[in-house]
Coordinates of C-alpha atoms in Angstrom, one line a residue:
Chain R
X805 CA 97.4 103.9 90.4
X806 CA 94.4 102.5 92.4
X807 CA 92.6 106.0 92.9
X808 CA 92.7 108.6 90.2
X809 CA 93.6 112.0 92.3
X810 CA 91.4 114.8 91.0
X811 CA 93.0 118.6 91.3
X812 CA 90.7 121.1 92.5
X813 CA 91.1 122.5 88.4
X814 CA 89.7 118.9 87.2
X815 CA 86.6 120.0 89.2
X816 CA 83.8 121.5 86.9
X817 CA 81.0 121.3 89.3
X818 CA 80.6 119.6 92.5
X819 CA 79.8 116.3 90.8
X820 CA 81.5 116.8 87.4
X821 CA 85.2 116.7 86.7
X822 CA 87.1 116.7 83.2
X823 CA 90.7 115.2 83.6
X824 CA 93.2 116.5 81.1
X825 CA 96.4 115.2 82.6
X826 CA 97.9 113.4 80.2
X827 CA 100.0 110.7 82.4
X828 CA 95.9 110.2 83.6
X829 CA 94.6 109.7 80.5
X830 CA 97.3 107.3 79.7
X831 CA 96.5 105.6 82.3
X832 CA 92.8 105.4 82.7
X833 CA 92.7 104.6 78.9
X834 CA 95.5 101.9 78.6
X835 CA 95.5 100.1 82.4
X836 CA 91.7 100.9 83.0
X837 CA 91.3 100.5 79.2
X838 CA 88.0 102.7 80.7
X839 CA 85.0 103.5 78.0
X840 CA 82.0 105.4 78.9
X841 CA 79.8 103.9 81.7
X842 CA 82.6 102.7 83.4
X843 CA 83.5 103.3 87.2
X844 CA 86.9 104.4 88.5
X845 CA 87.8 105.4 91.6
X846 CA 88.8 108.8 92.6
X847 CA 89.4 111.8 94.9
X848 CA 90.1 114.9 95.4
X849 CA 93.6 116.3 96.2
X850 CA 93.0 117.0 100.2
X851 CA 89.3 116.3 100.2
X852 CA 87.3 113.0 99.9
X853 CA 87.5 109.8 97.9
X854 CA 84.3 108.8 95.7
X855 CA 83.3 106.7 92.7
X856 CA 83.5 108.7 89.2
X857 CA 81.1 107.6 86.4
X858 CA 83.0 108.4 83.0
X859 CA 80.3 110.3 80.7
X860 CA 82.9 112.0 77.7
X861 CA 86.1 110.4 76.5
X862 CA 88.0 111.8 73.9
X863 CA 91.9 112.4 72.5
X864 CA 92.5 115.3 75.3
X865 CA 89.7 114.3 78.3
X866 CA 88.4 112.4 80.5
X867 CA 84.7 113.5 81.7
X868 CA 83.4 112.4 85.2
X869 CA 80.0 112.4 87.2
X870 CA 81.9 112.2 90.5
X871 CA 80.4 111.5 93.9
X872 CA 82.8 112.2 96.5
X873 CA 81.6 110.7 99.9
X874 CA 84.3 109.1 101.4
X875 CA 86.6 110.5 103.7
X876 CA 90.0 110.1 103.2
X877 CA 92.6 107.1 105.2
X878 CA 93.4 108.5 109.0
X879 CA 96.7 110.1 108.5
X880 CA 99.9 108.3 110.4
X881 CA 99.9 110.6 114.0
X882 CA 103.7 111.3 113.0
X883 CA 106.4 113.9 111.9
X884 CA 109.0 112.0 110.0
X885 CA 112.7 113.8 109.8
X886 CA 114.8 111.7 107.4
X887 CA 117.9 112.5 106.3
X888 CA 118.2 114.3 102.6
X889 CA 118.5 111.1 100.2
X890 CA 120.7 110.9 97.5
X891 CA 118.7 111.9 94.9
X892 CA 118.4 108.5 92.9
X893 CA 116.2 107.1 95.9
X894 CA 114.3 110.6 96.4
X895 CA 111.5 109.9 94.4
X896 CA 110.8 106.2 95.4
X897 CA 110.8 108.4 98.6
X898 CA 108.4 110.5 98.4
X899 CA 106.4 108.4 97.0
X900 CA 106.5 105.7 100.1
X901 CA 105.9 108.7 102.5
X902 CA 102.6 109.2 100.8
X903 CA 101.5 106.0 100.3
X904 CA 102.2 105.1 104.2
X905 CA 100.4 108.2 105.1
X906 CA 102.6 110.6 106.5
X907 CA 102.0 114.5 106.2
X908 CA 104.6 116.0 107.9
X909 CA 108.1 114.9 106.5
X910 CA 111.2 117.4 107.0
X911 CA 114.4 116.6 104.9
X912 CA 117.2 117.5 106.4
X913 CA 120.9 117.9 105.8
X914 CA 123.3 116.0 107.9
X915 CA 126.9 115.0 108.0
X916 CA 126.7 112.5 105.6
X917 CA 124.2 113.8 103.0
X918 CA 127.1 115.3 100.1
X919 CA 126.1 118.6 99.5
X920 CA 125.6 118.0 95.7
X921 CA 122.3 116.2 97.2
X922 CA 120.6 119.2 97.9
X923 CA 121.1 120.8 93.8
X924 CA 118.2 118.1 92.2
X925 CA 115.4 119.0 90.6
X926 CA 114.0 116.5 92.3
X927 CA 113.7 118.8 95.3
X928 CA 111.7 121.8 93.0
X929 CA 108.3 121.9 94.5
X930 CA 106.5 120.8 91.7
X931 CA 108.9 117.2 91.3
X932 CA 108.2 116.7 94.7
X933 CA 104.5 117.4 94.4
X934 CA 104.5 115.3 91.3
X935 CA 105.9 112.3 93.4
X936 CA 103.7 112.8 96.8
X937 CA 100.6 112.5 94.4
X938 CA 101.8 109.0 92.8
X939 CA 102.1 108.0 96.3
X940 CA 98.4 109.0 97.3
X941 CA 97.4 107.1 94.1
X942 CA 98.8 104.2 95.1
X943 CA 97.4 104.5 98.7
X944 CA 94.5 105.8 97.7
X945 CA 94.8 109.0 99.9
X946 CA 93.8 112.2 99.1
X947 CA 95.8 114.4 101.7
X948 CA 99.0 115.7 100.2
X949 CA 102.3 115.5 102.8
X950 CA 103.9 118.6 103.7
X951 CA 107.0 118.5 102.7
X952 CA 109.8 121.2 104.5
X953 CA 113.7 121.2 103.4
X954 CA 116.2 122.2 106.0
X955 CA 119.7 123.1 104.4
X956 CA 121.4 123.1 108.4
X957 CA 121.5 120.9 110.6
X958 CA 122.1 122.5 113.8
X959 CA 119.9 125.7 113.2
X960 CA 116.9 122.9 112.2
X961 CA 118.1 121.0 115.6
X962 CA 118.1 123.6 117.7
X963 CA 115.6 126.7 116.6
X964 CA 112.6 124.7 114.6
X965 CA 112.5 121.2 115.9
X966 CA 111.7 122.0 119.3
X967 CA 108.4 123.2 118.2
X968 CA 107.9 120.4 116.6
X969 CA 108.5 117.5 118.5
X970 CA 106.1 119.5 121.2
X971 CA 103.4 117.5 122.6
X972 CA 104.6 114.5 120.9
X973 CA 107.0 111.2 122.0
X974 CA 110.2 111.9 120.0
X975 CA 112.5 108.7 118.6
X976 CA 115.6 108.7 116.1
X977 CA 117.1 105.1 114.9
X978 CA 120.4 104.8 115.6
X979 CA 121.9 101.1 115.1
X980 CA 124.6 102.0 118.5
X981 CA 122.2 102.2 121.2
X982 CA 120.5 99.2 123.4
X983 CA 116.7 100.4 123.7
X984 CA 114.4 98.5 121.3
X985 CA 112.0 100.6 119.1
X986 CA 108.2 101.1 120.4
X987 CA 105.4 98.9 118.6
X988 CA 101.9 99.4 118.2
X989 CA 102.0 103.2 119.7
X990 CA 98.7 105.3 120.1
X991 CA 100.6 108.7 120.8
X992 CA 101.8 110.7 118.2
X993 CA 105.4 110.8 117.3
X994 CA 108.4 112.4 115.9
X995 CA 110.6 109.9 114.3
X996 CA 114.2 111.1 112.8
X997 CA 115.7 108.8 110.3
X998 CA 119.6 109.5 109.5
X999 CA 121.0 109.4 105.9
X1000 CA 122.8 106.7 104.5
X1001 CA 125.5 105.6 107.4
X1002 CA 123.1 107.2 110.2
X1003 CA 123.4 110.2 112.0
X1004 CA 127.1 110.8 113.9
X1005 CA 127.5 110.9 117.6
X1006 CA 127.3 115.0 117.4
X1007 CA 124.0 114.7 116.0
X1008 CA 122.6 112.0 118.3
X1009 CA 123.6 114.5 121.0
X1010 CA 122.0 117.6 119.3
X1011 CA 118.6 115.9 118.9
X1012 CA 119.1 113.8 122.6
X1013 CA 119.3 117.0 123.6
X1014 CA 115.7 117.8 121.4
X1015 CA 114.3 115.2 124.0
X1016 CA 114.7 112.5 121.0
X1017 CA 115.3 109.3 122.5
X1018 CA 117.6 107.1 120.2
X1019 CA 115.9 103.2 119.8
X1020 CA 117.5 100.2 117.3
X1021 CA 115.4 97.8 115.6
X1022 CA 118.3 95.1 115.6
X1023 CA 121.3 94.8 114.0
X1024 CA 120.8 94.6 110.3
X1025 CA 121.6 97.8 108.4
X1026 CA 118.7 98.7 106.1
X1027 CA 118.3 101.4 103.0
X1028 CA 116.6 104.2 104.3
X1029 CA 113.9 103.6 101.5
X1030 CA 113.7 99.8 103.6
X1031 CA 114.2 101.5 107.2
X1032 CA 111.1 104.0 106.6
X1033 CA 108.1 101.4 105.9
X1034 CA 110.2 98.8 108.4
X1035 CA 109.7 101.3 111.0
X1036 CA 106.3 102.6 110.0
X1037 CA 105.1 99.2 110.0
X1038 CA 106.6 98.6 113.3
X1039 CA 105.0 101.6 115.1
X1040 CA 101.5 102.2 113.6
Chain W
X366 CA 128.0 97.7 101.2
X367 CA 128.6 97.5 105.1
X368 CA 130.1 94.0 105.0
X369 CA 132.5 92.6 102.1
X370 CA 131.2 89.2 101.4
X371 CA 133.6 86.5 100.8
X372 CA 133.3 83.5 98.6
X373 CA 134.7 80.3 99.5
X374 CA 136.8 80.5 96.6
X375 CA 138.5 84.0 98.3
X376 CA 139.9 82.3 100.8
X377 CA 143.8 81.2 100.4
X378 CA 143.7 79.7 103.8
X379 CA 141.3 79.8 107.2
X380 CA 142.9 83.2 107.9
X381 CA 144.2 84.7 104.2
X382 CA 142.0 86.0 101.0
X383 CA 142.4 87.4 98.3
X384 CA 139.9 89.3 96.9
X385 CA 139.3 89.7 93.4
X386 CA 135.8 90.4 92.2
X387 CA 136.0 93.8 90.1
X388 CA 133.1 95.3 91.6
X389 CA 133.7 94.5 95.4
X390 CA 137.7 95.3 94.6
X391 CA 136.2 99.1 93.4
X392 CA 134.2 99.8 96.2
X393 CA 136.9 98.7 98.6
X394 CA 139.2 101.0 96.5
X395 CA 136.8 104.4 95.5
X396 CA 134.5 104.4 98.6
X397 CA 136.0 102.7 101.5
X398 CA 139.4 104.1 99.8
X399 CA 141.5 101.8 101.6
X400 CA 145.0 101.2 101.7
X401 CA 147.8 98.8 103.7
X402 CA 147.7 98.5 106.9
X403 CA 143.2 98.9 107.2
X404 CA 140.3 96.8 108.5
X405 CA 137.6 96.1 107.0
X406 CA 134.6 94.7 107.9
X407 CA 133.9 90.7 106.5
X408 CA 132.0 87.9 106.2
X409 CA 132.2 84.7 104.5
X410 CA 129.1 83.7 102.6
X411 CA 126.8 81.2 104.4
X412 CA 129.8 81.4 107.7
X413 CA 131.2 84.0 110.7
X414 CA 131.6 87.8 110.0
X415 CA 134.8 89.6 111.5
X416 CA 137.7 91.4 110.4
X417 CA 139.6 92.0 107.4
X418 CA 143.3 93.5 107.5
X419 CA 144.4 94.8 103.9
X420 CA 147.9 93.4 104.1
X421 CA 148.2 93.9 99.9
X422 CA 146.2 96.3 96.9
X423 CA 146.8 95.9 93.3
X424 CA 145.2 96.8 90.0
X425 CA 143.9 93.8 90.1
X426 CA 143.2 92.2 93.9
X427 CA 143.4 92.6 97.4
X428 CA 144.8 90.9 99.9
X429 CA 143.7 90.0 103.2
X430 CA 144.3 88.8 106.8
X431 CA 140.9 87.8 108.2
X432 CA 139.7 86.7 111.5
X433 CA 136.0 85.2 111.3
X434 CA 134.9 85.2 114.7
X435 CA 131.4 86.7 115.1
X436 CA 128.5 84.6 114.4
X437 CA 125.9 86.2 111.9
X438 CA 122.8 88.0 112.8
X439 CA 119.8 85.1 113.5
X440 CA 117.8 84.3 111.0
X441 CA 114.3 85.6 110.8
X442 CA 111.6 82.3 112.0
X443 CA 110.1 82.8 108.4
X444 CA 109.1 81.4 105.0
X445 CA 107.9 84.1 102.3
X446 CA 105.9 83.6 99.8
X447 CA 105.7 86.2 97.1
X448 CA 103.6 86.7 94.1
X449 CA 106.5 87.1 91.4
X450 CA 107.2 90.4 91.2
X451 CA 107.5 92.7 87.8
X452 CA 111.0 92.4 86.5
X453 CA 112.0 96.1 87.3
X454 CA 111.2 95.3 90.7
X455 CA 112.8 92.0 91.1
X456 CA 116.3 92.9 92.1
X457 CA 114.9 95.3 94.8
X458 CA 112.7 92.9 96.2
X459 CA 115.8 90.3 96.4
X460 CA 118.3 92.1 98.0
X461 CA 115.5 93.8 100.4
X462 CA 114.7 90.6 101.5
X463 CA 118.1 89.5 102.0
X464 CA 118.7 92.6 103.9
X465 CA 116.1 91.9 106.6
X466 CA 117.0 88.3 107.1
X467 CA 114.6 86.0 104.9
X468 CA 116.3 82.4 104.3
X469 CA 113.3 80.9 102.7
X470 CA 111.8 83.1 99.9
X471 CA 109.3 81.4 97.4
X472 CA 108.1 83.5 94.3
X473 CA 105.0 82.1 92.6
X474 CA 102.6 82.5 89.6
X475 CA 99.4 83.7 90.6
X476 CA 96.5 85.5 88.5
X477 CA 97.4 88.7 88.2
X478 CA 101.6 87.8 87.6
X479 CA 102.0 88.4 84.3
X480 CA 103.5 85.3 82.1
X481 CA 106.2 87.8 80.7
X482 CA 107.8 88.1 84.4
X483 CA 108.8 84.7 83.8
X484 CA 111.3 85.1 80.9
X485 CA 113.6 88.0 82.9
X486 CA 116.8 87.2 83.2
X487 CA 116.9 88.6 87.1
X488 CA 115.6 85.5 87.5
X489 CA 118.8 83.2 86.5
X490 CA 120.4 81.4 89.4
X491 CA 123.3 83.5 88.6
X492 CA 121.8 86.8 88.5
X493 CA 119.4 86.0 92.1
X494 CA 122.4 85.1 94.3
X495 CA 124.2 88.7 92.9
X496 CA 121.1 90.6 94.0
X497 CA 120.9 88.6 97.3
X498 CA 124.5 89.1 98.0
X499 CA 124.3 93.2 97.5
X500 CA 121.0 92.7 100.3
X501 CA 123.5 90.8 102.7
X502 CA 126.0 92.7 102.1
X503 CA 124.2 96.2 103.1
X504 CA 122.5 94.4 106.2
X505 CA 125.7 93.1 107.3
X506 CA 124.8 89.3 107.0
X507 CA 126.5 86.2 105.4
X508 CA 123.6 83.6 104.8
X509 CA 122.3 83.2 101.3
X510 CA 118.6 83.2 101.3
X511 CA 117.2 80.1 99.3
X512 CA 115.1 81.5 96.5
X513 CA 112.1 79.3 94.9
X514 CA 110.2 79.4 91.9
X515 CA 107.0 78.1 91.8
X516 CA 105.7 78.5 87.7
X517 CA 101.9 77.3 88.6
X518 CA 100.0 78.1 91.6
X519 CA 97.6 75.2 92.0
X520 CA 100.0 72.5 92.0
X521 CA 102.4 74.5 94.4
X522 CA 99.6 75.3 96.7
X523 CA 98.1 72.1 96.9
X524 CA 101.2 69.7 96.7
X525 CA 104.1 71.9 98.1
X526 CA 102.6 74.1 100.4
X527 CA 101.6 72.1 103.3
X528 CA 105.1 71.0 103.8
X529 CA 106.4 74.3 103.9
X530 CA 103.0 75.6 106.6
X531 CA 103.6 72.9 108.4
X532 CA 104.9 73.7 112.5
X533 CA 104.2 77.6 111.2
X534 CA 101.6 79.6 111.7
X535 CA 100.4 80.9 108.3
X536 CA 99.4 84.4 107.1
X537 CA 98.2 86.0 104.0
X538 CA 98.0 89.9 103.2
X539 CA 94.8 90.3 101.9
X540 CA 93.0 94.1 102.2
X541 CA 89.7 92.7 102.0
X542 CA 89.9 91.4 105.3
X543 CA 88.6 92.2 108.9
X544 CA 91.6 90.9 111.0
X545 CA 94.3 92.9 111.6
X546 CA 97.9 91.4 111.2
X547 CA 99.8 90.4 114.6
X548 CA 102.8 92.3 115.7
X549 CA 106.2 91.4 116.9
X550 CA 105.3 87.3 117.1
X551 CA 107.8 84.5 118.8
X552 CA 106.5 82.0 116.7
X553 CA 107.6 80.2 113.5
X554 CA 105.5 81.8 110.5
X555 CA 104.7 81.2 106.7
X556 CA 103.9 84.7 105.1
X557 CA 102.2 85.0 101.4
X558 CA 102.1 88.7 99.8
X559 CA 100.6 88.8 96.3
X560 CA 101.1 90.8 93.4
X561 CA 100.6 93.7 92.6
X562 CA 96.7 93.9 92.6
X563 CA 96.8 90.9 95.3
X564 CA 95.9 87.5 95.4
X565 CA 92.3 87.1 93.3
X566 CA 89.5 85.6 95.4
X567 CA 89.9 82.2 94.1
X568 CA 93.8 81.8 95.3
X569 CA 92.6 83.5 98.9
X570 CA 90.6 80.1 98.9
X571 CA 93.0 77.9 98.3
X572 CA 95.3 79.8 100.8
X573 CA 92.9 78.8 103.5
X574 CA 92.4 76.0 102.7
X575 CA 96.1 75.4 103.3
X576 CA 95.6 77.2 106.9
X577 CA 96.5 80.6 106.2
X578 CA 94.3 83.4 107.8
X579 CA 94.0 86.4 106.0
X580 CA 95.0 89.3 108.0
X581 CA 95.4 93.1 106.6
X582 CA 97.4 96.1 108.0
X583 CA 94.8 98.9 106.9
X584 CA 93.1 100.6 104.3
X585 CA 96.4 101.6 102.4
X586 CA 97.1 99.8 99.0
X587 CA 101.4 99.5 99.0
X588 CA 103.5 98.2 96.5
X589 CA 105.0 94.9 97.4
X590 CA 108.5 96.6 97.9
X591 CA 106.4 98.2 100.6
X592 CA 104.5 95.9 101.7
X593 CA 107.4 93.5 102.6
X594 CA 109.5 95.4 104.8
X595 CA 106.4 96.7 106.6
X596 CA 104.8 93.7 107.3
X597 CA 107.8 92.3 108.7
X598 CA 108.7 95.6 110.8
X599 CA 105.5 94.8 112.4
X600 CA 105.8 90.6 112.3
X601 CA 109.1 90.4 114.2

């Protein structure tokens, strides 16, 4: 973790925070190996990054001076849909999303996602919170993703994404098509990644049809936990 | 696995194989769930991709009629050079980089690798072409990456490195850097990506030294299994 991600609940005063997490302690006392007078980078969960000056450090604590200054990374202009993963790669995930800096990411059923995907744990709120806010920590972002399930495919398609892919450039990967993917865009986007074996030809035509144009970045077939920073990487 | 890779040893004749590796034999059998009288999609390692026709399944092999005809994907114009990663991470990274098309993959001490990473076995010959074969296999691909291991970082730098830059251009990652990294290049290039924590100040030195400019992609701090498909969604 590069940036230790202070709740608003760590916060004591403006400028003094007491860290009782105990994956954080861990942490900050075997990585950092931290002792008082030390510095350590933090921030607040959707508010600014800072420098906080360890004052109190015992078996259940961590006490902080904190001066939060800094704003946060510019978040990635982008809506990502992907494709429920199977629930092995969920975490690994949601964790990339943060780290890359997306804050809009809809998971959404498909063909090819097996309905057993949709029972994890992983998806309970507070897994999936757990996992965005390792991400930050390794991007050193403060802004927690949004993250929105959508069990069907064709009510998602057809009632919700228009609305979102408003006002924005639209693009889903599909490996069958001829048009190149973008690079280096300024606009925002909304960019649809399918599930393992890609969306099928029904859905390219549902969200076609959702103004989504389909674009290939060659012809190797990636993980979707490759294809996402690939593509980020690509575009941003 | 989108492609079943064959050995050399599979084939019975130019157009007959016989497949026999237990774990390739079970995917073809649980998730392809093939029988007589199917095609399936081949490759033989370091040759042509084409077609495989299951002509006969037992408990114990498969036999088929194959017609290698289709030239593999091209190769990315690129040499990587990789801070070893941690052991849990080391069969990701090889079959990620096998996926996007890396032929020339050098992992190297550096600072912040720890000496441990050295011992795992992921890193037998044996155990690195499995991992690479899985990465070729899922990107659809049939040339074996060559994998390096460079134990001290001086001594590659200084004596083995300027070979390998030579006719390249030659990149670093580096964060603490004001020039941003190129996008979607023609050229020949040598990319280095350190560990986790990055390359220390003195090895950025060196690194020039041996003409590499370091170059960053923003203020996000990514894991190297992040890092490397990013960068290169970007590179090429």
């Amino acid at each position: 973790m590069n940036l230790i991600l202070l709740s608003p609940n760590d916060l004591l005063t403006d400028n003094r925070a007491c860290i009782k997490n105990p994956r954080q302690l861990a942490h900050i006392k075997q990585v950092h190996g931290a002792t008082v007078g030390d510095q350590l980078k933090v921030g607040l969960i959707n508010g600014n990054l800072g420098i906080g000056l360890v004052t109190e450090l015992n078996d259940t604590a961590i006490y902080l001076d904190v001066d939060l200054h800094q704003a946060p990374p510019r978040a990635l202009p982008l809506t990502l849909v992907l494709g429920l993963p199977r629930p092995k790669m969920m975490r690994r995930i949601l964790q990339t999303v943060a780290t890359l800096g997306v804050k809009q990411l809809h998971l959404i059923n498909s063909y090819r996602v097996e309905k057993s995907y949709w029972q994890t744990p992983f998806l309970e709120a507070e897994n999936i919170r757990e996992q965005l806010i390792l991400g930050l920590e390794q991007g050193c972002d403060t802004h927690l993703p949004e993250v929105h399930l959508h069990k069907r495919f064709k009510p998602f398609v057809e009632d919700e994404l228009p609305a979102i892919v408003a006002d924005t450039r639209a693009l889903v990967a599909h490996p069958y098509t001829e048009t190149a993917c973008p690079c280096q865009i300024e606009y925002s986007l909304t960019l649809a990644v399918g599930p393992e074996g890609g969306f099928i030809p029904y859905e390219i035509d549902l969200l076609e049809k959702c103004n989504f144009e389909a674009v290939q970045v060659g012809e190797r077939i990636m993980r979707v936990e490759t294809a996402v920073p690939y593509l980020l990487g690509r575009l941003f």
